[in-house]
Amino acid sequence: MRCVVMGATGYIGGRLVPELLAAGHRVRVFARTPEKLDDMRWRDQVEVVQGDVSDPGSVARALSEQQVVYYLVHSLTSRDFVALDRAAARTVAEAAREAGVGRIVYLGGIVPGEEELSPHLASRTEVGRVFADSGVPTIVLRAAVIIGSGSASFEMLRYLSDRLPAMVTPRWVHNRIQPIAVRDVLHYLVRAAEIPAETSGAFDIGGPDVLTYLDMMHRYAKVADLPRRVVLPVPVLTPWLSAQWVNLVTPVPKAIAVPLIESLVHEVVCRDHAVANHIPDPEGGLTTYERAVELALARMRSAEVPTRWSDATGPTAPSDPLPSDPEWTGGSVREDVREQRTTASVEALWEVIESIGGENGWYSFPLAWSVRGWVDRLVGGVGLRRGRRDPHRLHAGEALDWWRVEQVDRPGLLRLRAEMKVPGRAWLELAVEPADDGGALYRQRAVFEPHGLTGQLYWAVISPFHGLVFGGMVRNITSAADLRRPPRTPR
């Protein structure tokens, strides 16, 4: 089928496009800033139309000759998002009717009972109603909290649980929620395009577990191997005050946190599973909450550097991060990145890199490395006592002082994974590549994934010393390479 995705640079849209392609559909992408799609693996497999949902002309171009419209746009970060989303929905609905589109698919939120809705949920409900009244067959899928790395709701949960071993929370943490894994949301979205045209309606979608927000935090902590979180609910924290707290302790923007928390004041549980009458459950059943969290934390379960996500979920799995995800998503990864050019050859620089550690040392502040090794041994770690087997050559899997050699690509990359006692996970990458002037470029990257509040404090304490330790490594490694072989003579 010919499908146009509006909102492909967003969280769900960026994951929906490859699923539609895999299902054999032809996909057109409508984006205000197409450059955000340049790093997507599927960029060359889709047609891109630039425009804005508020511009009738560009919307008409995007919908021309299309059979299915996926509307995944919202203006949550704008002060007047209710009015903006209403106007945009009316523009798209009218254009879809005039273009003869056969189906509109919209992802909204679960509507809780008859109580007064938060502005966020009320707006989502209104947008769905605009499409339903358009005369174009419409499927509205309504979800509560979506569990997946990059989802704003999940990232808020992740940061709060990771960073706060104890917290004071409002009463809404006892409200019931029916979360759903992002992979299941995408299953329903893709299959919604295949529902017969005479069928229209709104359907609640949710996972198999109904939990409170408190349950979700406790179960997240268990999956993430964190100590059980101490939560003290109090009746005085309004949604607005809660959002200020979220803004303080997490990188989730306040403009997003406020409407999300206001929505959590409601109990959002599926009223039925009528969607199964039109779309069967995913093969193997709906994803449990714990499994969804495991997938979202896949990179923390991987033995690789955090910028490489687990291959176990597949190269295009819905739980993988995308270049279009906001910078504040993905958990707390700390980095110290440095590079320096040298007149030495690539081979000379690599010889120094591969001979690092053991009796050869770490090329910076030996006393600091020794003290850290002693401290590690005192707390039950391996320290620096393991040394290295061969003074010149390393192999993947072998021990190197308090590191484990994770990858050796000669003469380009050495990746080490820390096995010292630290409140988190750490890696050190030493890389070399040819420079344009005939020398070499040395790149060094230290990566740390903090574990809970202790990990955050650990990074804050040691980071002031990075200039001395890691900066010294860069200077001394390149200097040693310069001395190993004379620089090349320019022709």
Coordinates of C-alpha atoms in Angstrom, one line a residue:
M1 CA 0.0 0.0 0.0
R2 CA 1.0 3.6 -0.4
C3 CA 1.5 5.1 3.0
V4 CA 2.5 8.6 4.1
V5 CA 4.0 9.0 7.6
M6 CA 3.5 12.4 9.2
G7 CA 5.9 12.8 12.1
A8 CA 8.7 10.5 10.9
T9 CA 11.3 12.5 12.8
G10 CA 9.6 11.7 16.1
Y11 CA 9.9 8.8 18.4
I12 CA 7.2 6.5 17.0
G13 CA 7.4 7.7 13.4
G14 CA 11.1 7.0 13.1
R15 CA 10.5 3.4 14.2
L16 CA 7.3 2.9 12.2
V17 CA 8.8 3.6 8.8
P18 CA 11.2 0.6 8.7
E19 CA 8.3 -1.6 9.9
L20 CA 6.1 -0.5 7.1
L21 CA 8.9 -1.1 4.6
A22 CA 9.5 -4.5 6.0
A23 CA 5.7 -5.2 5.5
G24 CA 6.1 -4.4 1.8
H25 CA 4.4 -1.0 1.8
R26 CA 5.6 2.0 -0.2
V27 CA 6.4 4.8 2.2
R28 CA 6.3 8.6 1.7
V29 CA 7.7 10.7 4.6
F30 CA 6.4 14.2 5.4
A31 CA 8.9 16.2 7.5
R32 CA 9.4 19.8 8.3
T33 CA 13.2 19.3 8.6
P34 CA 14.2 16.4 6.2
E35 CA 17.8 16.8 7.2
K36 CA 17.0 15.0 10.5
L37 CA 16.4 11.8 8.4
D38 CA 19.8 11.8 6.7
D39 CA 21.3 9.3 9.1
M40 CA 18.3 6.9 9.0
R41 CA 19.1 3.5 7.5
W42 CA 15.9 3.6 5.4
R43 CA 16.4 7.2 4.0
D44 CA 17.1 6.0 0.5
Q45 CA 14.0 3.7 0.5
V46 CA 11.4 6.3 1.0
E47 CA 10.1 9.4 -0.8
V48 CA 10.5 12.6 1.3
V49 CA 8.2 15.6 1.1
Q50 CA 9.1 18.7 3.0
G51 CA 6.4 20.7 4.6
D52 CA 4.5 21.5 7.8
V53 CA 1.1 20.2 9.0
S54 CA -0.1 23.8 9.4
D55 CA 0.5 24.5 5.6
P56 CA -2.4 23.2 3.5
G57 CA -0.4 23.3 0.3
S58 CA 2.4 21.1 1.5
V59 CA 0.0 18.7 3.2
A60 CA -1.9 18.3 0.0
R61 CA 1.3 17.4 -1.9
A62 CA 2.2 14.9 0.8
L63 CA -1.2 13.2 0.6
S64 CA -1.6 13.1 -3.1
E65 CA -2.1 9.5 -4.4
Q66 CA -1.7 8.0 -1.0
Q67 CA -3.9 5.3 0.5
V68 CA -3.0 5.5 4.2
V69 CA -2.0 8.4 6.3
Y70 CA -0.2 7.9 9.6
Y71 CA -0.6 11.0 11.8
L72 CA 2.0 11.0 14.6
V73 CA 2.5 14.7 15.1
H74 CA 1.9 16.8 18.2
S75 CA 3.1 20.1 19.5
L76 CA 3.6 19.1 23.1
T77 CA 6.5 21.5 23.7
S78 CA 4.6 24.6 22.5
R79 CA 2.7 26.7 25.0
D80 CA -0.4 26.7 22.9
F81 CA -0.2 23.1 21.8
V82 CA -3.9 22.5 22.1
A83 CA -4.8 25.1 19.5
L84 CA -1.9 24.1 17.3
D85 CA -2.8 20.4 17.3
R86 CA -6.5 21.1 16.6
A87 CA -5.7 23.4 13.6
A88 CA -3.2 20.9 12.2
A89 CA -5.6 18.0 12.5
R90 CA -8.3 19.9 10.7
T91 CA -5.9 20.8 7.9
V92 CA -4.8 17.1 7.5
A93 CA -8.4 15.8 7.7
E94 CA -9.6 18.1 5.0
A95 CA -6.7 17.4 2.7
A96 CA -7.2 13.6 3.3
R97 CA -10.8 13.8 2.3
E98 CA -10.1 15.9 -0.8
A99 CA -7.2 13.5 -1.8
G100 CA -9.4 10.5 -1.5
V101 CA -7.2 8.8 1.1
G102 CA -8.6 5.5 2.2
R103 CA -7.5 5.4 5.8
I104 CA -6.2 7.7 8.6
V105 CA -4.3 6.0 11.4
Y106 CA -3.8 8.1 14.6
L107 CA -2.0 7.2 17.8
G108 CA -3.6 8.9 20.8
G109 CA -3.9 8.3 24.5
I110 CA -6.3 6.2 26.6
V111 CA -9.3 8.2 27.8
P112 CA -10.0 7.6 31.5
G113 CA -13.7 7.4 32.4
E114 CA -15.8 10.5 32.6
E115 CA -13.5 12.7 34.7
E116 CA -12.1 16.0 33.5
L117 CA -9.0 15.3 31.3
S118 CA -5.6 16.9 31.5
P119 CA -4.9 19.3 28.6
H120 CA -2.6 16.7 27.1
L121 CA -5.1 13.9 27.1
A122 CA -8.0 16.2 26.1
S123 CA -6.0 17.4 23.1
R124 CA -5.1 13.9 22.0
T125 CA -8.8 13.0 22.3
E126 CA -9.9 16.0 20.3
V127 CA -7.4 15.3 17.5
G128 CA -8.8 11.7 17.2
R129 CA -12.3 13.1 17.1
V130 CA -11.4 15.5 14.3
F131 CA -10.1 12.6 12.2
A132 CA -13.1 10.4 13.0
D133 CA -15.5 13.2 11.9
S134 CA -13.6 13.8 8.6
G135 CA -15.5 11.3 6.5
V136 CA -12.3 9.4 6.0
P137 CA -12.2 5.9 7.5
T138 CA -10.1 6.4 10.7
I139 CA -8.5 4.1 13.2
V140 CA -7.5 5.7 16.5
L141 CA -5.2 3.6 18.6
R142 CA -5.1 4.8 22.3
A143 CA -2.1 3.9 24.4
A144 CA -0.9 4.8 27.9
V145 CA 2.8 4.8 28.8
I146 CA 4.9 3.4 26.0
I147 CA 8.0 1.5 27.1
G148 CA 10.9 1.9 24.9
S149 CA 14.3 3.7 24.9
G150 CA 13.6 7.2 23.7
S151 CA 9.9 7.4 24.8
A152 CA 9.5 10.5 26.9
S153 CA 7.4 8.6 29.4
F154 CA 9.9 5.8 29.8
E155 CA 12.9 8.2 29.9
M156 CA 11.3 10.1 32.8
L157 CA 10.7 6.8 34.6
R158 CA 14.3 5.7 33.8
Y159 CA 16.0 8.8 35.1
L160 CA 13.9 9.1 38.2
S161 CA 14.6 5.4 39.1
D162 CA 18.3 5.5 38.2
R163 CA 19.2 8.7 40.0
L164 CA 17.0 8.7 43.1
P165 CA 17.4 5.8 45.6
A166 CA 14.8 7.6 47.7
M167 CA 12.2 10.0 46.6
V168 CA 9.1 11.8 47.9
T169 CA 6.2 11.4 45.4
P170 CA 2.6 12.6 45.0
R171 CA -0.5 10.4 45.4
W172 CA -0.6 9.7 41.7
V173 CA 2.1 7.1 41.9
H174 CA -0.6 4.7 43.2
N175 CA -2.8 5.3 40.1
R176 CA -3.1 2.3 37.8
I177 CA -1.4 2.3 34.4
Q178 CA -1.4 -0.3 31.6
P179 CA 2.0 0.2 29.8
I180 CA 2.7 -1.2 26.4
A181 CA 6.0 -2.0 24.7
V182 CA 6.9 0.0 21.7
R183 CA 7.3 -3.1 19.6
D184 CA 3.6 -3.9 20.3
V185 CA 2.5 -0.4 19.4
L186 CA 4.2 -0.7 16.1
H187 CA 2.6 -4.1 15.5
Y188 CA -0.9 -2.5 15.9
L189 CA 0.0 0.6 13.8
V190 CA 1.3 -1.5 10.8
R191 CA -1.7 -3.9 10.9
A192 CA -4.1 -0.9 11.2
A193 CA -3.4 -0.1 7.5
E194 CA -4.9 -3.5 6.5
I195 CA -8.3 -3.2 8.3
P196 CA -11.2 -3.1 5.8
A197 CA -12.2 0.4 4.9
E198 CA -15.7 0.1 6.3
T199 CA -14.2 -0.3 9.8
S200 CA -13.6 2.9 11.8
G201 CA -13.3 3.5 15.5
A202 CA -11.1 4.0 18.5
F203 CA -9.3 1.1 20.2
D204 CA -7.4 0.9 23.5
I205 CA -4.1 -0.9 23.2
G206 CA -2.0 -2.0 26.2
G207 CA 0.4 -4.7 27.4
P208 CA -0.5 -7.6 29.6
D209 CA 0.3 -5.9 32.9
V210 CA -1.7 -3.3 34.9
L211 CA 0.6 -1.6 37.3
T212 CA 0.9 1.5 39.4
Y213 CA 3.6 4.0 38.7
L214 CA 5.2 2.9 41.9
D215 CA 5.2 -0.7 40.7
M216 CA 6.8 0.4 37.5
M217 CA 9.6 2.1 39.3
H218 CA 10.2 -0.9 41.6
R219 CA 10.2 -3.3 38.7
Y220 CA 12.4 -1.1 36.6
A221 CA 14.9 -1.0 39.4
K222 CA 14.9 -4.8 39.7
V223 CA 15.5 -5.2 35.9
A224 CA 18.2 -2.6 35.9
D225 CA 19.9 -4.3 38.9
L226 CA 19.4 -1.3 41.2
P227 CA 18.6 -1.5 44.9
R228 CA 14.9 -1.3 45.7
R229 CA 13.8 2.4 45.6
V230 CA 12.4 4.0 48.7
V231 CA 9.3 6.0 47.8
L232 CA 7.4 8.1 50.3
P233 CA 4.1 9.4 48.8
V234 CA 2.8 12.7 50.1
P235 CA -0.5 14.4 49.3
V236 CA 0.8 17.9 48.7
L237 CA 2.8 17.6 45.5
T238 CA 0.7 19.0 42.6
P239 CA 1.5 17.9 39.1
W240 CA 3.1 21.3 38.5
L241 CA 5.4 20.9 41.5
S242 CA 6.2 17.3 40.4
A243 CA 7.2 18.5 37.0
Q244 CA 9.6 21.1 38.5
W245 CA 11.2 18.2 40.4
V246 CA 11.5 16.1 37.3
N247 CA 13.0 19.0 35.5
L248 CA 15.6 19.4 38.3
V249 CA 16.8 15.8 38.5
T250 CA 16.3 14.6 34.9
P251 CA 17.2 16.0 31.5
V252 CA 13.5 15.6 30.4
P253 CA 12.4 19.1 29.4
K254 CA 9.8 20.7 31.7
A255 CA 7.7 21.5 28.6
I256 CA 7.3 17.7 28.2
A257 CA 7.3 16.7 31.8
V258 CA 4.4 19.0 32.8
P259 CA 1.8 17.5 30.4
L260 CA 3.0 14.0 30.9
I261 CA 2.7 14.2 34.7
E262 CA -0.7 15.9 34.4
S263 CA -1.8 12.9 32.5
L264 CA -0.6 10.5 35.2
V265 CA -3.1 12.0 37.6
H266 CA -5.6 9.8 35.7
E267 CA -5.8 6.0 35.8
V268 CA -5.1 4.9 32.2
V269 CA -6.2 1.3 31.8
C270 CA -7.7 -0.3 28.7
R271 CA -11.4 -0.7 29.0
D272 CA -11.4 -3.7 26.7
H273 CA -9.4 -5.6 24.2
A274 CA -11.7 -5.1 21.2
V275 CA -8.7 -4.3 19.0
A276 CA -8.2 -8.1 18.8
N277 CA -11.3 -8.4 16.8
H278 CA -9.5 -6.6 14.0
I279 CA -5.8 -7.0 14.7
P280 CA -4.5 -10.2 16.3
D281 CA -2.0 -10.0 19.1
P282 CA 1.7 -10.2 18.1
E283 CA 3.1 -13.6 17.5
G284 CA 4.2 -14.9 20.9
G285 CA 1.7 -12.6 22.7
L286 CA 2.0 -9.1 24.1
T287 CA 5.3 -8.1 25.7
T288 CA 5.4 -8.0 29.5
Y289 CA 6.5 -4.9 31.3
E290 CA 9.8 -6.5 32.5
R291 CA 10.7 -7.7 29.0
A292 CA 9.9 -4.3 27.5
V293 CA 12.3 -2.7 30.1
E294 CA 14.9 -5.3 29.3
L295 CA 14.7 -4.4 25.6
A296 CA 14.8 -0.7 26.3
L297 CA 17.9 -1.2 28.4
A298 CA 19.5 -3.5 25.8
R299 CA 22.7 -1.4 25.5
M300 CA 23.2 -1.6 29.2
R301 CA 23.0 -5.4 29.0
S302 CA 25.5 -5.5 26.1
A303 CA 29.2 -6.1 26.5
E304 CA 29.9 -3.3 24.0
V305 CA 30.5 0.4 24.3
P306 CA 27.2 2.2 24.9
T307 CA 27.1 3.9 21.5
R308 CA 26.6 0.4 20.0
W309 CA 23.3 -1.1 20.9
S310 CA 22.8 -4.8 21.4
D311 CA 22.7 -6.9 18.3
A312 CA 20.5 -9.3 20.1
T313 CA 17.5 -7.1 19.3
G314 CA 18.4 -6.9 15.6
P315 CA 19.7 -3.9 13.6
T316 CA 16.3 -2.3 13.2
A317 CA 14.5 -3.4 16.4
P318 CA 12.0 -0.9 17.8
S319 CA 13.9 -0.7 21.0
D320 CA 17.1 0.6 19.3
P321 CA 17.9 4.3 19.5
L322 CA 17.5 6.5 16.4
P323 CA 19.5 9.5 15.3
S324 CA 16.2 11.5 15.5
D325 CA 15.7 10.7 19.2
P326 CA 16.1 13.7 21.5
E327 CA 19.5 14.2 23.0
W328 CA 18.2 13.8 26.5
T329 CA 17.0 10.2 25.9
G330 CA 18.9 7.0 26.2
G331 CA 20.1 7.1 29.8
S332 CA 23.0 8.7 31.4
V333 CA 26.2 8.1 29.5
R334 CA 29.3 10.1 30.4
E335 CA 32.2 10.6 28.0
D336 CA 35.7 12.1 28.0
V337 CA 36.7 12.4 24.3
R338 CA 40.1 13.7 23.2
E339 CA 42.2 13.6 20.0
Q340 CA 45.6 14.8 18.8
R341 CA 47.5 14.7 15.5
T342 CA 51.0 13.3 15.3
T343 CA 53.7 13.2 12.7
A344 CA 54.3 9.5 13.5
S345 CA 53.0 6.9 11.1
V346 CA 49.8 4.9 11.8
E347 CA 52.0 1.9 12.4
A348 CA 54.2 3.6 15.0
L349 CA 51.2 5.0 16.8
W350 CA 49.5 1.6 16.9
E351 CA 52.6 0.0 18.3
V352 CA 52.4 2.3 21.3
I353 CA 48.7 1.8 21.7
E354 CA 48.9 -2.0 21.6
S355 CA 51.8 -2.1 24.1
I356 CA 49.9 -0.1 26.7
G357 CA 49.5 -1.3 30.3
G358 CA 51.4 -3.9 32.3
E359 CA 55.1 -3.1 32.7
N360 CA 54.8 -0.4 30.0
G361 CA 52.4 1.6 32.1
W362 CA 49.5 3.9 31.1
Y363 CA 51.5 7.0 29.9
S364 CA 50.1 9.4 32.5
F365 CA 50.4 10.2 36.2
P366 CA 51.7 6.7 37.3
L367 CA 51.0 7.5 41.0
A368 CA 47.3 8.1 40.2
W369 CA 47.0 4.8 38.4
S370 CA 48.8 3.0 41.3
V371 CA 46.6 4.6 44.0
R372 CA 43.5 3.7 42.0
G373 CA 44.8 0.1 41.7
W374 CA 45.4 -0.1 45.5
V375 CA 42.0 1.2 46.3
D376 CA 40.4 -1.2 43.9
R377 CA 42.2 -4.1 45.6
L378 CA 41.1 -2.9 49.1
V379 CA 37.4 -3.0 48.0
G380 CA 37.8 -6.5 46.5
G381 CA 38.6 -5.6 42.9
V382 CA 41.4 -6.9 40.6
G383 CA 43.6 -3.8 40.8
L384 CA 46.6 -3.5 38.5
R385 CA 48.1 -6.8 39.5
R386 CA 47.1 -8.8 36.4
G387 CA 49.5 -7.0 34.1
R388 CA 49.6 -8.4 30.5
R389 CA 50.7 -11.7 28.9
D390 CA 52.6 -10.3 26.0
P391 CA 54.4 -6.9 26.1
H392 CA 53.6 -6.1 22.5
R393 CA 50.5 -7.9 21.3
L394 CA 46.9 -8.0 22.7
H395 CA 44.1 -10.4 22.0
A396 CA 40.4 -10.0 22.5
G397 CA 39.2 -11.5 25.7
E398 CA 42.4 -11.3 27.7
A399 CA 43.0 -9.4 30.9
L400 CA 45.0 -6.2 30.8
D401 CA 45.5 -4.8 34.4
W402 CA 42.0 -3.9 35.5
W403 CA 40.7 -4.0 32.0
R404 CA 39.4 -6.7 29.7
V405 CA 40.3 -6.5 26.1
E406 CA 37.0 -6.3 24.3
Q407 CA 38.1 -5.6 20.7
V408 CA 41.3 -5.3 18.7
D409 CA 41.2 -4.1 15.1
R410 CA 44.8 -3.7 13.9
P411 CA 45.9 -1.0 13.3
G412 CA 42.8 1.0 14.1
L413 CA 41.0 0.4 17.4
L414 CA 41.6 -1.0 20.8
R415 CA 38.6 -1.2 23.1
L416 CA 38.9 -2.0 26.8
R417 CA 36.2 -2.8 29.3
A418 CA 36.8 -2.0 32.9
E419 CA 36.7 -4.8 35.5
M420 CA 37.6 -2.6 38.4
K421 CA 35.0 -1.9 41.2
V422 CA 33.0 1.1 39.9
P423 CA 29.4 2.1 40.4
G424 CA 28.5 1.5 36.8
R425 CA 30.2 0.3 33.6
A426 CA 33.3 1.8 31.9
W427 CA 35.2 1.5 28.7
L428 CA 38.3 3.0 27.2
E429 CA 38.8 3.3 23.4
L430 CA 42.1 4.1 21.8
A431 CA 41.9 4.6 18.0
V432 CA 44.2 5.7 15.2
E433 CA 43.6 6.7 11.6
P434 CA 45.7 8.2 8.8
A435 CA 45.9 12.0 8.8
D436 CA 45.7 14.0 5.6
D437 CA 49.2 15.3 6.1
G438 CA 50.8 11.8 6.1
G439 CA 50.9 11.5 9.9
A440 CA 48.2 9.9 12.1
L441 CA 45.3 11.1 14.2
Y442 CA 44.9 9.6 17.7
R443 CA 41.5 9.5 19.2
Q444 CA 40.8 8.5 22.8
R445 CA 37.4 8.0 24.4
A446 CA 36.5 7.1 28.0
V447 CA 32.9 6.1 28.5
F448 CA 31.0 5.6 31.8
E449 CA 27.5 4.4 32.4
P450 CA 26.7 5.4 36.0
H451 CA 24.7 3.0 38.1
G452 CA 22.2 4.9 40.2
L453 CA 22.9 8.0 42.2
T454 CA 26.3 6.6 43.4
G455 CA 27.5 6.4 39.8
Q456 CA 26.5 10.0 39.2
L457 CA 28.4 11.1 42.2
Y458 CA 31.4 9.0 41.3
W459 CA 31.7 10.7 37.9
A460 CA 31.3 14.1 39.4
V461 CA 34.2 13.4 41.8
I462 CA 36.6 12.0 39.3
S463 CA 35.9 14.2 36.3
P464 CA 38.0 17.1 37.5
F465 CA 41.1 14.8 37.3
H466 CA 40.4 13.7 33.7
G467 CA 42.5 16.6 32.3
L468 CA 45.5 15.3 34.2
V469 CA 45.0 11.6 33.6
F470 CA 43.4 11.4 30.2
G471 CA 44.9 14.5 28.8
G472 CA 48.3 13.2 29.9
M473 CA 47.7 10.0 28.1
V474 CA 47.0 11.7 24.8
R475 CA 50.1 13.8 25.0
N476 CA 52.4 11.0 26.1
I477 CA 51.1 8.4 23.7
T478 CA 51.5 10.6 20.7
S479 CA 55.0 11.7 21.9
A480 CA 56.1 8.1 22.3
A481 CA 54.9 7.4 18.8
D482 CA 56.9 10.4 17.5
L483 CA 60.1 9.0 19.1
R484 CA 59.5 5.5 17.9
R485 CA 60.0 6.4 14.2
P486 CA 61.2 9.6 12.6
P487 CA 58.5 11.6 10.9
R488 CA 58.0 11.1 7.2
T489 CA 59.9 13.5 4.9
P490 CA 57.5 15.5 2.7
R491 CA 58.0 14.9 -1.0

